[in-house]
Amino acid sequence: MRNVSISLGGAIAVALVATSVAVVPVAAPAQTVSSSSVLQVNTGRGRLVTLTRPMSDVFVADDKIADVQVRSPTQLYVFGKAAGETTVSVTNKAGAVVYSTTVRVGNNFDSIQQMLSMAMPDARIVATPMNGLVLLTGTVKAPEDGAEATRLVQAYVGDTTKVLSRLGTATPLQVNLQVRIAEVSRSFVKNIGVNLQTLNSSGGFNFGIGQGRAASPQYTPGGPLFTGGTAASTGTSLLTTVTNGTTLGAAGKIFGLDVLSSLDLGERDGEVSTLANPNITVISGETGSFLAGGEIPIPVSQGLGAVSVEYKQYGVSLSYTPTVLADGRISMRVRPEVSQLTSDGAVTISGTTIPALSTRRVETTVELGSGQSMMIGGLLSNSRNNSITKAPGLGDVPVLGALFRSNAFQRNETELVVVITPYLVKPTNANDIALPTDGLKSPTDLGRVFLGQLSNGTTGGDRPKPTLAPRSTAQPTFGAASPAPLVPTAPAPTPQRREEPISAAPAPVVPPKKGSAAAPGFSLS
């Protein structure tokens, strides 16, 4: 701590000596400020403080950061020596505090402010140096502008000084979310059944055992054979109702009876893939939802015989809440859901069957950059069903029991994959959007009949989609050795020397070159 004690006579003597020396040029008047709680000073620069009452003693907490020079009993010159923060207190002869302030010394504070004003004239940025760092506050148009301002200031002050950004966006940001929902369903069904029947056109004894698919015998004495049918004997034909599968038939005479036997073999292997691509845009901090499906009515008893109807949604739905962070990244709480009607678990109320819902839902919070994707997988569903139908007793007989029973095997596999991609988007002009129906015309009768035309004209282009432009890699340069200030600063004044006037003009700042790629958002070029 430094303590400076002065008297009125000493102050007058100092003033007379300063005015009598002709070789020292008169310095430009420093900025005069009133008493305040915080005094900001640049390194190597000073500020003149005018007091309302005469002073006697001056106390400086850390003279390595800032120092003082007394010009008169009511004027105090405070200048910065190194980046940091210290306290200056002034008292009178009675010991009462005349002036007290916290001095914050920063690196070329005025030059940083001028640089930001020239590089980003539309932004409102305030740079405040404190304790070896620079705090950026204010508003910018987009998060990338805030990141650019941080890079500019960091390159200017050097790596020894930390830059802390607390910049916000002046206009609300919009986030476009593209979700691709892919579902693959595989099914395998196998049926084995046996039909045994006797046919006798003479009206004699007939018997039959039916399993699997039903057989429809048709008696056509002397008639032709039927497609998909099996001939029994002369004058008798069998036509089976063939569905999905293969029927093996055999006919012959046993003990004078026409015996028809058919073995049904069915195997079905199917694969179904569905794809939904919901696309929705919402303001940062708000919630957006999407539904592609429908609603089913569900009766609900209200008492006293009254019944009301509630509707339950099903299909492909999406709900998400994005929040754009300061660095341009997007934090999202997303909730995709795929549901479908199913008979498993259905209930019947007053003769009305209400189907159940098979639902697959994911809810998570992630952080992504604009244009980055995240995939959610592992939503697998496997089901197996194996059933045997047989005649009591006869179906349990070894070997021959196979003629009196049938079995069915079914296996279903379903896999669901969700891909999420957010974009920071900006609105575009309506005239710049081309729809697929633009330029569509109905064909003439001549073109439709003889040329097979479905339309006469050119269709519009695809809808513009959000595109992520590559960020410019050009960085501002401030010299090869060390960052050069835009406004040269004078050396720190000493009590024996007054600050020299400086008339150097700030160096021009070359704005970054415009790249060929568009900014993040809709790009129609």
Short mmCIF file of C-alpha atoms in Angstrom, two decimals:
data_model
loop_
_atom_site.label_atom_id
_atom_site.label_comp_id
_atom_site.label_asym_id
_atom_site.label_seq_id
_atom_site.Cartn_x
_atom_site.Cartn_y
_atom_site.Cartn_z
CA MET A 1 0.00 0.00 0.00
CA ARG A 2 1.19 3.47 -0.81
CA ASN A 3 0.36 6.55 1.29
CA VAL A 4 0.82 10.05 -0.16
CA SER A 5 0.56 13.04 2.20
CA ILE A 6 0.37 16.56 0.77
CA SER A 7 -0.12 20.10 1.97
CA LEU A 8 -1.56 23.16 0.30
CA GLY A 9 1.83 24.87 0.06
CA GLY A 10 3.43 21.78 -1.42
CA ALA A 11 0.71 21.50 -3.99
CA ILE A 12 1.14 25.15 -5.01
CA ALA A 13 4.91 24.66 -5.28
CA VAL A 14 4.45 21.63 -7.48
CA ALA A 15 2.13 23.60 -9.72
CA LEU A 16 4.60 26.54 -9.99
CA VAL A 17 7.49 24.25 -10.88
CA ALA A 18 5.39 22.54 -13.53
CA THR A 19 4.41 25.84 -15.15
CA SER A 20 7.94 27.32 -15.04
CA VAL A 21 9.55 24.49 -17.01
CA ALA A 22 9.24 25.56 -20.65
CA VAL A 23 10.74 22.47 -22.24
CA VAL A 24 7.89 20.23 -21.11
CA PRO A 25 4.92 20.48 -23.51
CA VAL A 26 1.48 20.94 -22.09
CA ALA A 27 -0.40 17.62 -22.11
CA ALA A 28 -3.89 17.29 -23.46
CA PRO A 29 -6.49 17.62 -20.71
CA ALA A 30 -7.41 14.22 -19.25
CA GLN A 31 -10.99 13.14 -18.82
CA THR A 32 -12.50 14.44 -15.61
CA VAL A 33 -14.79 12.13 -13.70
CA SER A 34 -16.76 12.52 -10.54
CA SER A 35 -16.59 10.28 -7.50
CA SER A 36 -17.80 6.78 -8.33
CA SER A 37 -17.57 3.29 -6.92
CA VAL A 38 -15.65 1.87 -9.93
CA LEU A 39 -13.02 3.68 -12.02
CA GLN A 40 -11.93 1.95 -15.24
CA VAL A 41 -8.45 2.77 -16.51
CA ASN A 42 -6.45 1.26 -19.35
CA THR A 43 -2.87 0.11 -18.96
CA GLY A 44 -0.58 3.07 -19.56
CA ARG A 45 -3.48 5.52 -19.55
CA GLY A 46 -4.77 7.85 -16.86
CA ARG A 47 -7.88 9.69 -15.70
CA LEU A 48 -8.22 12.95 -13.81
CA VAL A 49 -10.44 12.95 -10.73
CA THR A 50 -11.79 16.27 -9.43
CA LEU A 51 -12.77 16.36 -5.76
CA THR A 52 -15.38 18.54 -4.13
CA ARG A 53 -13.24 19.10 -1.00
CA PRO A 54 -9.50 19.51 -0.43
CA MET A 55 -7.56 16.34 0.35
CA SER A 56 -4.72 15.60 2.68
CA ASP A 57 -3.78 11.91 2.28
CA VAL A 58 -4.06 9.41 -0.58
CA PHE A 59 -3.97 5.64 -0.04
CA VAL A 60 -3.30 3.14 -2.88
CA ALA A 61 -3.83 -0.52 -1.99
CA ASP A 62 -1.56 -1.95 -4.72
CA ASP A 63 0.70 0.52 -6.47
CA LYS A 64 1.82 -2.19 -8.92
CA ILE A 65 -1.60 -2.12 -10.57
CA ALA A 66 -2.41 1.62 -10.35
CA ASP A 67 -0.75 4.74 -8.98
CA VAL A 68 -1.70 8.35 -8.35
CA GLN A 69 -0.24 11.79 -8.99
CA VAL A 70 -1.51 14.84 -7.11
CA ARG A 71 -1.97 17.95 -9.22
CA SER A 72 -3.71 20.15 -6.64
CA PRO A 73 -5.58 19.74 -3.34
CA THR A 74 -8.77 19.01 -5.32
CA GLN A 75 -7.38 17.13 -8.35
CA LEU A 76 -6.01 13.61 -8.43
CA TYR A 77 -4.52 11.86 -11.45
CA VAL A 78 -5.00 8.06 -11.47
CA PHE A 79 -3.13 5.97 -14.05
CA GLY A 80 -2.95 2.24 -14.73
CA LYS A 81 0.25 0.23 -14.63
CA ALA A 82 -0.83 -3.42 -14.95
CA ALA A 83 -4.02 -5.35 -15.47
CA GLY A 84 -5.87 -5.94 -12.24
CA GLU A 85 -7.99 -4.28 -9.58
CA THR A 86 -7.06 -2.12 -6.59
CA THR A 87 -8.53 0.50 -4.25
CA VAL A 88 -7.78 4.23 -3.95
CA SER A 89 -8.98 6.23 -0.92
CA VAL A 90 -8.59 9.96 -0.24
CA THR A 91 -9.02 11.66 3.16
CA ASN A 92 -8.82 15.24 4.47
CA LYS A 93 -6.90 16.61 7.45
CA ALA A 94 -9.67 15.55 9.84
CA GLY A 95 -9.42 11.94 8.61
CA ALA A 96 -12.80 11.96 6.86
CA VAL A 97 -13.03 10.09 3.56
CA VAL A 98 -13.27 12.56 0.70
CA TYR A 99 -13.12 10.06 -2.17
CA SER A 100 -12.94 6.27 -2.44
CA THR A 101 -13.07 4.11 -5.54
CA THR A 102 -12.15 0.72 -6.97
CA VAL A 103 -9.74 1.05 -9.87
CA ARG A 104 -10.00 -1.59 -12.58
CA VAL A 105 -7.08 -1.65 -14.97
CA GLY A 106 -7.56 -3.41 -18.29
CA ASN A 107 -5.56 -4.00 -21.44
CA ASN A 108 -6.40 -1.32 -23.99
CA PHE A 109 -10.05 -1.13 -23.02
CA ASP A 110 -10.92 1.74 -25.36
CA SER A 111 -9.17 0.04 -28.29
CA ILE A 112 -11.11 -3.19 -27.74
CA GLN A 113 -14.38 -1.26 -27.75
CA GLN A 114 -13.43 0.55 -30.95
CA MET A 115 -12.41 -2.70 -32.62
CA LEU A 116 -15.72 -4.36 -31.78
CA SER A 117 -17.66 -1.32 -32.99
CA MET A 118 -15.87 -1.40 -36.33
CA ALA A 119 -15.97 -5.18 -36.80
CA MET A 120 -19.60 -5.59 -35.70
CA PRO A 121 -21.44 -2.29 -36.10
CA ASP A 122 -24.87 -3.90 -35.64
CA ALA A 123 -23.97 -5.55 -32.35
CA ARG A 124 -24.20 -3.93 -28.94
CA ILE A 125 -21.19 -5.26 -27.08
CA VAL A 126 -19.63 -3.83 -23.93
CA ALA A 127 -16.14 -5.03 -22.97
CA THR A 128 -15.33 -4.73 -19.25
CA PRO A 129 -11.83 -5.64 -17.97
CA MET A 130 -11.57 -7.04 -14.43
CA ASN A 131 -8.97 -9.07 -12.56
CA GLY A 132 -7.02 -10.26 -15.57
CA LEU A 133 -10.01 -11.04 -17.77
CA VAL A 134 -12.35 -9.26 -20.18
CA LEU A 135 -16.10 -9.66 -19.73
CA LEU A 136 -18.25 -9.26 -22.84
CA THR A 137 -21.89 -8.29 -22.29
CA GLY A 138 -24.63 -7.07 -24.60
CA THR A 139 -26.58 -8.49 -27.53
CA VAL A 140 -25.73 -9.86 -30.97
CA LYS A 141 -27.87 -11.02 -33.86
CA ALA A 142 -26.86 -14.68 -33.82
CA PRO A 143 -24.79 -17.04 -31.65
CA GLU A 144 -22.08 -17.23 -34.30
CA ASP A 145 -21.63 -13.45 -33.96
CA GLY A 146 -21.04 -13.88 -30.24
CA ALA A 147 -18.44 -16.57 -30.89
CA GLU A 148 -16.77 -14.33 -33.47
CA ALA A 149 -16.61 -11.43 -31.00
CA THR A 150 -14.98 -13.70 -28.42
CA ARG A 151 -12.34 -14.81 -30.93
CA LEU A 152 -11.59 -11.22 -31.94
CA VAL A 153 -11.09 -10.03 -28.38
CA GLN A 154 -9.04 -13.11 -27.44
CA ALA A 155 -6.73 -12.58 -30.40
CA TYR A 156 -6.37 -8.91 -29.46
CA VAL A 157 -5.55 -9.24 -25.75
CA GLY A 158 -3.47 -12.42 -26.10
CA ASP A 159 -3.54 -15.76 -24.38
CA THR A 160 -2.55 -14.35 -20.98
CA THR A 161 -5.94 -12.65 -20.58
CA LYS A 162 -9.11 -14.70 -20.38
CA VAL A 163 -12.20 -13.58 -22.30
CA LEU A 164 -15.58 -14.42 -20.76
CA SER A 165 -18.65 -14.02 -22.98
CA ARG A 166 -22.12 -13.33 -21.62
CA LEU A 167 -23.60 -12.18 -24.91
CA GLY A 168 -27.24 -12.78 -25.75
CA THR A 169 -29.18 -12.77 -29.01
CA ALA A 170 -31.29 -9.76 -29.89
CA THR A 171 -33.81 -11.72 -31.97
CA PRO A 172 -35.32 -15.10 -31.07
CA LEU A 173 -33.70 -18.05 -32.80
CA GLN A 174 -35.65 -20.74 -34.62
CA VAL A 175 -34.74 -24.41 -34.65
CA ASN A 176 -35.85 -26.77 -37.41
CA LEU A 177 -35.92 -30.42 -36.39
CA GLN A 178 -35.89 -33.19 -38.97
CA VAL A 179 -36.72 -36.63 -37.63
CA ARG A 180 -36.47 -39.84 -39.63
CA ILE A 181 -38.31 -42.77 -38.11
CA ALA A 182 -37.56 -46.12 -39.77
CA GLU A 183 -39.36 -49.30 -38.75
CA VAL A 184 -38.71 -52.76 -40.15
CA SER A 185 -41.18 -55.56 -39.37
CA ARG A 186 -40.40 -59.19 -40.20
CA SER A 187 -42.94 -61.99 -39.91
CA PHE A 188 -42.74 -65.74 -40.46
CA VAL A 189 -45.78 -68.04 -40.38
CA LYS A 190 -45.78 -71.82 -40.88
CA ASN A 191 -48.89 -74.04 -40.95
CA ILE A 192 -49.12 -77.82 -41.24
CA GLY A 193 -52.52 -79.54 -41.36
CA VAL A 194 -54.02 -82.84 -42.49
CA ASN A 195 -57.44 -83.48 -44.09
CA LEU A 196 -58.83 -86.98 -44.45
CA GLN A 197 -62.20 -87.65 -46.07
CA THR A 198 -64.11 -90.40 -47.82
CA LEU A 199 -66.27 -89.80 -50.85
CA ASN A 200 -68.87 -92.20 -52.19
CA SER A 201 -71.36 -91.14 -54.83
CA SER A 202 -73.50 -94.19 -54.18
CA GLY A 203 -74.73 -92.78 -50.86
CA GLY A 204 -72.77 -95.27 -48.77
CA PHE A 205 -70.80 -94.67 -45.58
CA ASN A 206 -68.75 -91.43 -45.53
CA PHE A 207 -66.39 -90.10 -42.90
CA GLY A 208 -63.81 -87.32 -42.67
CA ILE A 209 -61.26 -85.67 -40.40
CA GLY A 210 -60.42 -82.06 -41.13
CA GLN A 211 -57.42 -80.11 -39.91
CA GLY A 212 -55.79 -77.02 -41.33
CA ARG A 213 -57.57 -75.54 -44.32
CA ALA A 214 -61.04 -76.76 -45.25
CA ALA A 215 -61.58 -78.98 -48.28
CA SER A 216 -64.60 -78.48 -50.53
CA PRO A 217 -65.38 -81.76 -52.32
CA GLN A 218 -67.27 -81.55 -55.58
CA TYR A 219 -68.94 -84.57 -57.18
CA THR A 220 -68.87 -84.45 -60.96
CA PRO A 221 -69.32 -87.95 -62.36
CA GLY A 222 -67.30 -88.17 -65.52
CA GLY A 223 -66.33 -84.50 -65.21
CA PRO A 224 -62.95 -83.01 -65.90
CA LEU A 225 -60.24 -82.40 -63.34
CA PHE A 226 -60.13 -78.97 -61.72
CA THR A 227 -57.21 -76.68 -61.37
CA GLY A 228 -55.85 -76.98 -57.89
CA GLY A 229 -57.91 -80.12 -57.37
CA THR A 230 -57.16 -83.80 -57.00
CA ALA A 231 -58.94 -86.62 -58.84
CA ALA A 232 -60.38 -89.25 -56.54
CA SER A 233 -61.49 -91.99 -58.91
CA THR A 234 -63.45 -92.35 -62.07
CA GLY A 235 -66.39 -90.01 -61.90
CA THR A 236 -65.30 -88.26 -58.69
CA SER A 237 -63.25 -85.05 -58.39
CA LEU A 238 -62.09 -83.04 -55.40
CA LEU A 239 -61.64 -79.27 -55.53
CA THR A 240 -59.90 -77.82 -52.48
CA THR A 241 -60.17 -74.20 -51.44
CA VAL A 242 -56.52 -73.28 -51.71
CA THR A 243 -55.40 -70.16 -49.84
CA ASN A 244 -51.82 -69.28 -48.90
CA GLY A 245 -49.81 -72.48 -48.93
CA THR A 246 -49.50 -75.80 -50.67
CA THR A 247 -51.92 -78.74 -50.56
CA LEU A 248 -50.72 -82.27 -51.25
CA GLY A 249 -53.64 -84.56 -52.10
CA ALA A 250 -53.98 -88.28 -52.54
CA ALA A 251 -56.93 -90.50 -53.48
CA GLY A 252 -57.54 -94.20 -53.61
CA LYS A 253 -59.82 -97.08 -52.69
CA ILE A 254 -59.59 -98.71 -49.30
CA PHE A 255 -62.07 -101.48 -48.51
CA GLY A 256 -64.21 -100.29 -51.40
CA LEU A 257 -64.36 -96.66 -50.23
CA ASP A 258 -63.00 -93.61 -52.04
CA VAL A 259 -60.49 -92.14 -49.57
CA LEU A 260 -59.20 -88.61 -50.14
CA SER A 261 -56.30 -87.25 -48.15
CA SER A 262 -54.76 -83.81 -48.33
CA LEU A 263 -51.73 -82.41 -46.49
CA ASP A 264 -51.69 -78.63 -46.13
CA LEU A 265 -48.24 -77.02 -45.95
CA GLY A 266 -48.13 -73.28 -45.57
CA GLU A 267 -45.16 -71.00 -45.03
CA ARG A 268 -45.25 -67.22 -45.34
CA ASP A 269 -42.27 -64.89 -44.90
CA GLY A 270 -42.97 -61.18 -45.08
CA GLU A 271 -41.12 -57.93 -44.46
CA VAL A 272 -42.65 -54.49 -44.09
CA SER A 273 -40.70 -51.25 -43.77
CA THR A 274 -42.20 -47.87 -42.99
CA LEU A 275 -40.54 -44.48 -42.90
CA ALA A 276 -41.83 -41.23 -41.43
CA ASN A 277 -40.01 -37.94 -41.81
CA PRO A 278 -41.65 -35.26 -39.63
CA ASN A 279 -40.25 -31.76 -40.07
CA ILE A 280 -41.12 -28.94 -37.67
CA THR A 281 -39.70 -25.51 -36.76
CA VAL A 282 -40.09 -23.83 -33.37
CA ILE A 283 -38.65 -20.83 -31.52
CA SER A 284 -35.90 -21.49 -29.01
CA GLY A 285 -37.37 -22.26 -25.61
CA GLU A 286 -40.83 -23.18 -26.91
CA THR A 287 -42.33 -26.65 -27.44
CA GLY A 288 -43.39 -28.05 -30.80
CA SER A 289 -45.40 -31.21 -31.49
CA PHE A 290 -46.25 -33.32 -34.53
CA LEU A 291 -48.74 -36.16 -35.11
CA ALA A 292 -49.27 -38.31 -38.19
CA GLY A 293 -51.94 -40.84 -37.33
CA GLY A 294 -55.41 -40.65 -35.85
CA GLU A 295 -57.56 -40.90 -32.74
CA ILE A 296 -59.73 -43.73 -31.49
CA PRO A 297 -62.88 -43.13 -29.42
CA ILE A 298 -62.95 -44.72 -25.97
CA PRO A 299 -66.25 -44.75 -24.01
CA VAL A 300 -65.90 -43.65 -20.40
CA SER A 301 -68.62 -44.16 -17.80
CA GLN A 302 -69.64 -40.99 -15.97
CA GLY A 303 -72.09 -42.60 -13.53
CA LEU A 304 -75.90 -42.78 -13.52
CA GLY A 305 -75.81 -44.52 -16.88
CA ALA A 306 -74.10 -41.61 -18.65
CA VAL A 307 -71.26 -42.45 -21.01
CA SER A 308 -68.83 -39.98 -22.50
CA VAL A 309 -66.23 -40.46 -25.20
CA GLU A 310 -62.54 -39.73 -24.93
CA TYR A 311 -60.10 -39.87 -27.83
CA LYS A 312 -56.69 -41.51 -27.69
CA GLN A 313 -54.04 -40.56 -30.24
CA TYR A 314 -52.01 -43.12 -32.16
CA GLY A 315 -49.53 -43.06 -35.02
CA VAL A 316 -46.19 -41.27 -35.34
CA SER A 317 -45.91 -38.35 -32.92
CA LEU A 318 -43.08 -36.04 -31.93
CA SER A 319 -42.66 -33.45 -29.20
CA TYR A 320 -39.48 -31.48 -28.57
CA THR A 321 -38.26 -28.34 -26.80
CA PRO A 322 -35.02 -26.80 -28.17
CA THR A 323 -32.84 -24.26 -26.37
CA VAL A 324 -30.08 -22.46 -28.27
CA LEU A 325 -26.99 -22.00 -26.11
CA ALA A 326 -24.57 -19.07 -26.22
CA ASP A 327 -22.04 -20.90 -28.40
CA GLY A 328 -24.68 -21.81 -31.00
CA ARG A 329 -25.16 -25.40 -29.88
CA ILE A 330 -28.69 -26.70 -29.36
CA SER A 331 -29.92 -28.44 -26.24
CA MET A 332 -33.07 -30.44 -26.96
CA ARG A 333 -35.56 -32.43 -24.98
CA VAL A 334 -37.10 -34.72 -27.58
CA ARG A 335 -39.89 -37.31 -27.27
CA PRO A 336 -40.65 -39.42 -30.38
CA GLU A 337 -43.38 -42.05 -30.19
CA VAL A 338 -44.74 -44.70 -32.55
CA SER A 339 -48.01 -46.44 -31.65
CA GLN A 340 -50.46 -48.64 -33.53
CA LEU A 341 -53.76 -50.39 -32.92
CA THR A 342 -53.64 -54.03 -31.92
CA SER A 343 -56.11 -56.73 -30.95
CA ASP A 344 -53.84 -57.96 -28.17
CA GLY A 345 -55.32 -56.65 -24.95
CA ALA A 346 -58.53 -55.40 -26.57
CA VAL A 347 -61.61 -55.20 -24.37
CA THR A 348 -65.30 -55.49 -25.17
CA ILE A 349 -67.75 -53.14 -23.45
CA SER A 350 -71.49 -53.44 -24.17
CA GLY A 351 -70.80 -55.28 -27.39
CA THR A 352 -68.23 -52.72 -28.55
CA THR A 353 -64.65 -53.93 -28.99
CA ILE A 354 -62.05 -51.33 -28.08
CA PRO A 355 -58.59 -52.11 -29.48
CA ALA A 356 -55.42 -51.70 -27.46
CA LEU A 357 -52.35 -49.65 -28.41
CA SER A 358 -48.86 -50.99 -28.98
CA THR A 359 -46.55 -48.09 -28.13
CA ARG A 360 -42.83 -47.49 -28.44
CA ARG A 361 -41.65 -44.23 -26.94
CA VAL A 362 -38.28 -42.53 -26.34
CA GLU A 363 -37.69 -39.42 -24.22
CA THR A 364 -34.22 -37.92 -23.83
CA THR A 365 -32.24 -34.66 -23.61
CA VAL A 366 -29.25 -34.18 -25.90
CA GLU A 367 -26.94 -31.36 -27.03
CA LEU A 368 -26.04 -31.08 -30.70
CA GLY A 369 -24.63 -28.58 -33.12
CA SER A 370 -26.61 -27.26 -36.06
CA GLY A 371 -26.64 -29.99 -38.71
CA GLN A 372 -25.40 -32.76 -36.43
CA SER A 373 -27.44 -35.95 -36.06
CA MET A 374 -28.20 -38.38 -33.28
CA MET A 375 -29.59 -41.89 -33.73
CA ILE A 376 -31.73 -43.79 -31.24
CA GLY A 377 -31.89 -47.54 -31.82
CA GLY A 378 -32.31 -50.80 -30.00
CA LEU A 379 -36.12 -50.65 -29.89
CA LEU A 380 -36.65 -54.32 -30.72
CA SER A 381 -39.84 -56.32 -30.35
CA ASN A 382 -39.87 -60.12 -30.75
CA SER A 383 -42.93 -62.36 -30.44
CA ARG A 384 -43.35 -66.09 -31.07
CA ASN A 385 -46.55 -68.14 -31.16
CA ASN A 386 -46.65 -71.93 -31.52
CA SER A 387 -49.99 -73.75 -31.37
CA ILE A 388 -51.09 -77.37 -31.96
CA THR A 389 -54.64 -78.47 -32.77
CA LYS A 390 -55.42 -82.19 -32.48
CA ALA A 391 -58.18 -84.72 -32.02
CA PRO A 392 -58.45 -85.93 -28.43
CA GLY A 393 -56.67 -89.24 -27.96
CA LEU A 394 -56.00 -89.91 -31.64
CA GLY A 395 -53.64 -86.97 -31.94
CA ASP A 396 -51.36 -88.43 -29.26
CA VAL A 397 -50.77 -91.72 -31.11
CA PRO A 398 -47.14 -91.94 -32.27
CA VAL A 399 -46.58 -91.60 -36.02
CA LEU A 400 -50.23 -92.09 -37.00
CA GLY A 401 -51.23 -89.25 -34.64
CA ALA A 402 -49.80 -86.77 -37.17
CA LEU A 403 -52.86 -87.45 -39.31
CA PHE A 404 -55.11 -86.15 -36.54
CA ARG A 405 -53.33 -82.94 -35.57
CA SER A 406 -52.04 -79.70 -37.09
CA ASN A 407 -49.64 -77.03 -35.83
CA ALA A 408 -49.05 -73.37 -36.56
CA PHE A 409 -45.91 -71.37 -35.83
CA GLN A 410 -45.68 -67.59 -36.06
CA ARG A 411 -42.76 -65.26 -35.35
CA ASN A 412 -42.76 -61.44 -35.55
CA GLU A 413 -39.73 -59.18 -35.26
CA THR A 414 -39.88 -55.38 -35.29
CA GLU A 415 -37.03 -52.89 -35.05
CA LEU A 416 -37.43 -49.12 -34.68
CA VAL A 417 -34.70 -46.54 -35.39
CA VAL A 418 -35.03 -42.76 -34.85
CA VAL A 419 -32.59 -40.23 -36.38
CA ILE A 420 -32.78 -36.61 -35.14
CA THR A 421 -31.11 -33.63 -36.88
CA PRO A 422 -31.61 -30.00 -35.68
CA TYR A 423 -30.87 -26.90 -37.77
CA LEU A 424 -30.66 -23.21 -36.90
CA VAL A 425 -32.84 -21.63 -39.57
CA LYS A 426 -33.87 -18.19 -40.73
CA PRO A 427 -37.01 -17.25 -42.68
CA THR A 428 -36.83 -16.62 -46.40
CA ASN A 429 -38.90 -14.68 -48.89
CA ALA A 430 -42.06 -16.31 -50.17
CA ASN A 431 -41.10 -15.57 -53.80
CA ASP A 432 -37.90 -17.61 -53.39
CA ILE A 433 -39.77 -20.82 -52.50
CA ALA A 434 -40.67 -23.17 -55.36
CA LEU A 435 -43.39 -25.74 -54.76
CA PRO A 436 -43.66 -29.05 -56.63
CA THR A 437 -47.04 -27.96 -58.02
CA ASP A 438 -45.72 -24.75 -59.60
CA GLY A 439 -46.11 -24.85 -63.37
CA LEU A 440 -48.37 -27.92 -63.32
CA LYS A 441 -50.99 -27.90 -66.09
CA SER A 442 -53.63 -30.41 -67.16
CA PRO A 443 -52.82 -32.18 -70.44
CA THR A 444 -54.96 -31.80 -73.52
CA ASP A 445 -57.11 -34.62 -74.85
CA LEU A 446 -54.62 -35.16 -77.68
CA GLY A 447 -51.68 -35.41 -75.30
CA ARG A 448 -53.52 -37.64 -72.85
CA VAL A 449 -54.86 -40.11 -75.44
CA PHE A 450 -52.07 -40.28 -78.03
CA LEU A 451 -49.01 -39.20 -76.06
CA GLY A 452 -49.92 -40.61 -72.66
CA GLN A 453 -49.23 -37.33 -70.87
CA LEU A 454 -50.25 -36.92 -67.26
CA SER A 455 -49.34 -33.23 -67.11
CA ASN A 456 -48.52 -30.48 -69.54
CA GLY A 457 -45.88 -28.22 -68.12
CA THR A 458 -42.85 -28.24 -65.90
CA THR A 459 -43.19 -28.92 -62.23
CA GLY A 460 -41.59 -26.71 -59.61
CA GLY A 461 -38.40 -27.57 -57.81
CA ASP A 462 -38.16 -29.27 -54.49
CA ARG A 463 -38.89 -27.36 -51.36
CA PRO A 464 -35.80 -25.62 -49.95
CA LYS A 465 -34.37 -27.52 -47.03
CA PRO A 466 -32.23 -26.19 -44.18
CA THR A 467 -28.55 -26.33 -45.04
CA LEU A 468 -25.58 -25.89 -42.75
CA ALA A 469 -23.03 -23.56 -44.27
CA PRO A 470 -19.37 -24.19 -43.38
CA ARG A 471 -18.10 -21.60 -40.97
CA SER A 472 -15.47 -19.26 -42.39
CA THR A 473 -11.96 -20.23 -41.31
CA ALA A 474 -10.56 -16.74 -41.89
CA GLN A 475 -9.40 -15.28 -38.60
CA PRO A 476 -8.31 -11.68 -37.98
CA THR A 477 -4.56 -11.16 -37.72
CA PHE A 478 -2.97 -8.58 -35.48
CA GLY A 479 0.70 -9.11 -36.24
CA ALA A 480 3.05 -12.06 -36.29
CA ALA A 481 4.78 -11.56 -32.97
CA SER A 482 2.05 -10.26 -30.69
CA PRO A 483 -1.37 -8.63 -31.02
CA ALA A 484 -0.92 -5.00 -32.02
CA PRO A 485 -3.38 -2.50 -30.53
CA LEU A 486 -5.49 -0.43 -32.85
CA VAL A 487 -4.77 2.72 -30.83
CA PRO A 488 -1.17 3.10 -29.59
CA THR A 489 -0.89 3.74 -25.89
CA ALA A 490 1.54 5.92 -24.00
CA PRO A 491 3.90 4.57 -21.34
CA ALA A 492 2.75 4.71 -17.74
CA PRO A 493 3.25 8.24 -16.34
CA THR A 494 5.38 8.84 -13.29
CA PRO A 495 5.06 11.55 -10.62
CA GLN A 496 8.01 13.43 -12.24
CA ARG A 497 6.61 13.37 -15.79
CA ARG A 498 3.26 14.29 -17.24
CA GLU A 499 1.48 12.22 -19.87
CA GLU A 500 2.29 13.20 -23.45
CA PRO A 501 -0.53 13.90 -25.90
CA ILE A 502 -1.23 11.17 -28.42
CA SER A 503 -2.77 11.88 -31.81
CA ALA A 504 -2.33 8.54 -33.54
CA ALA A 505 -5.36 7.38 -35.49
CA PRO A 506 -6.71 3.88 -35.09
CA ALA A 507 -5.67 1.38 -37.71
CA PRO A 508 -8.45 0.27 -40.04
CA VAL A 509 -9.96 -3.12 -39.42
CA VAL A 510 -10.37 -5.23 -42.52
CA PRO A 511 -13.76 -6.95 -42.41
CA PRO A 512 -13.74 -10.71 -43.02
CA LYS A 513 -14.18 -11.76 -46.62
CA LYS A 514 -17.52 -13.13 -47.61
CA GLY A 515 -17.43 -16.81 -48.35
CA SER A 516 -19.35 -18.47 -51.09
CA ALA A 517 -21.36 -20.55 -48.64
CA ALA A 518 -24.52 -19.16 -47.10
CA ALA A 519 -25.07 -18.67 -43.41
CA PRO A 520 -26.76 -21.46 -41.45
CA GLY A 521 -30.42 -21.54 -42.40
CA PHE A 522 -32.31 -21.66 -45.67
CA SER A 523 -30.02 -21.40 -48.66
CA LEU A 524 -31.51 -20.95 -52.12
CA SER A 525 -28.32 -20.20 -53.98
#
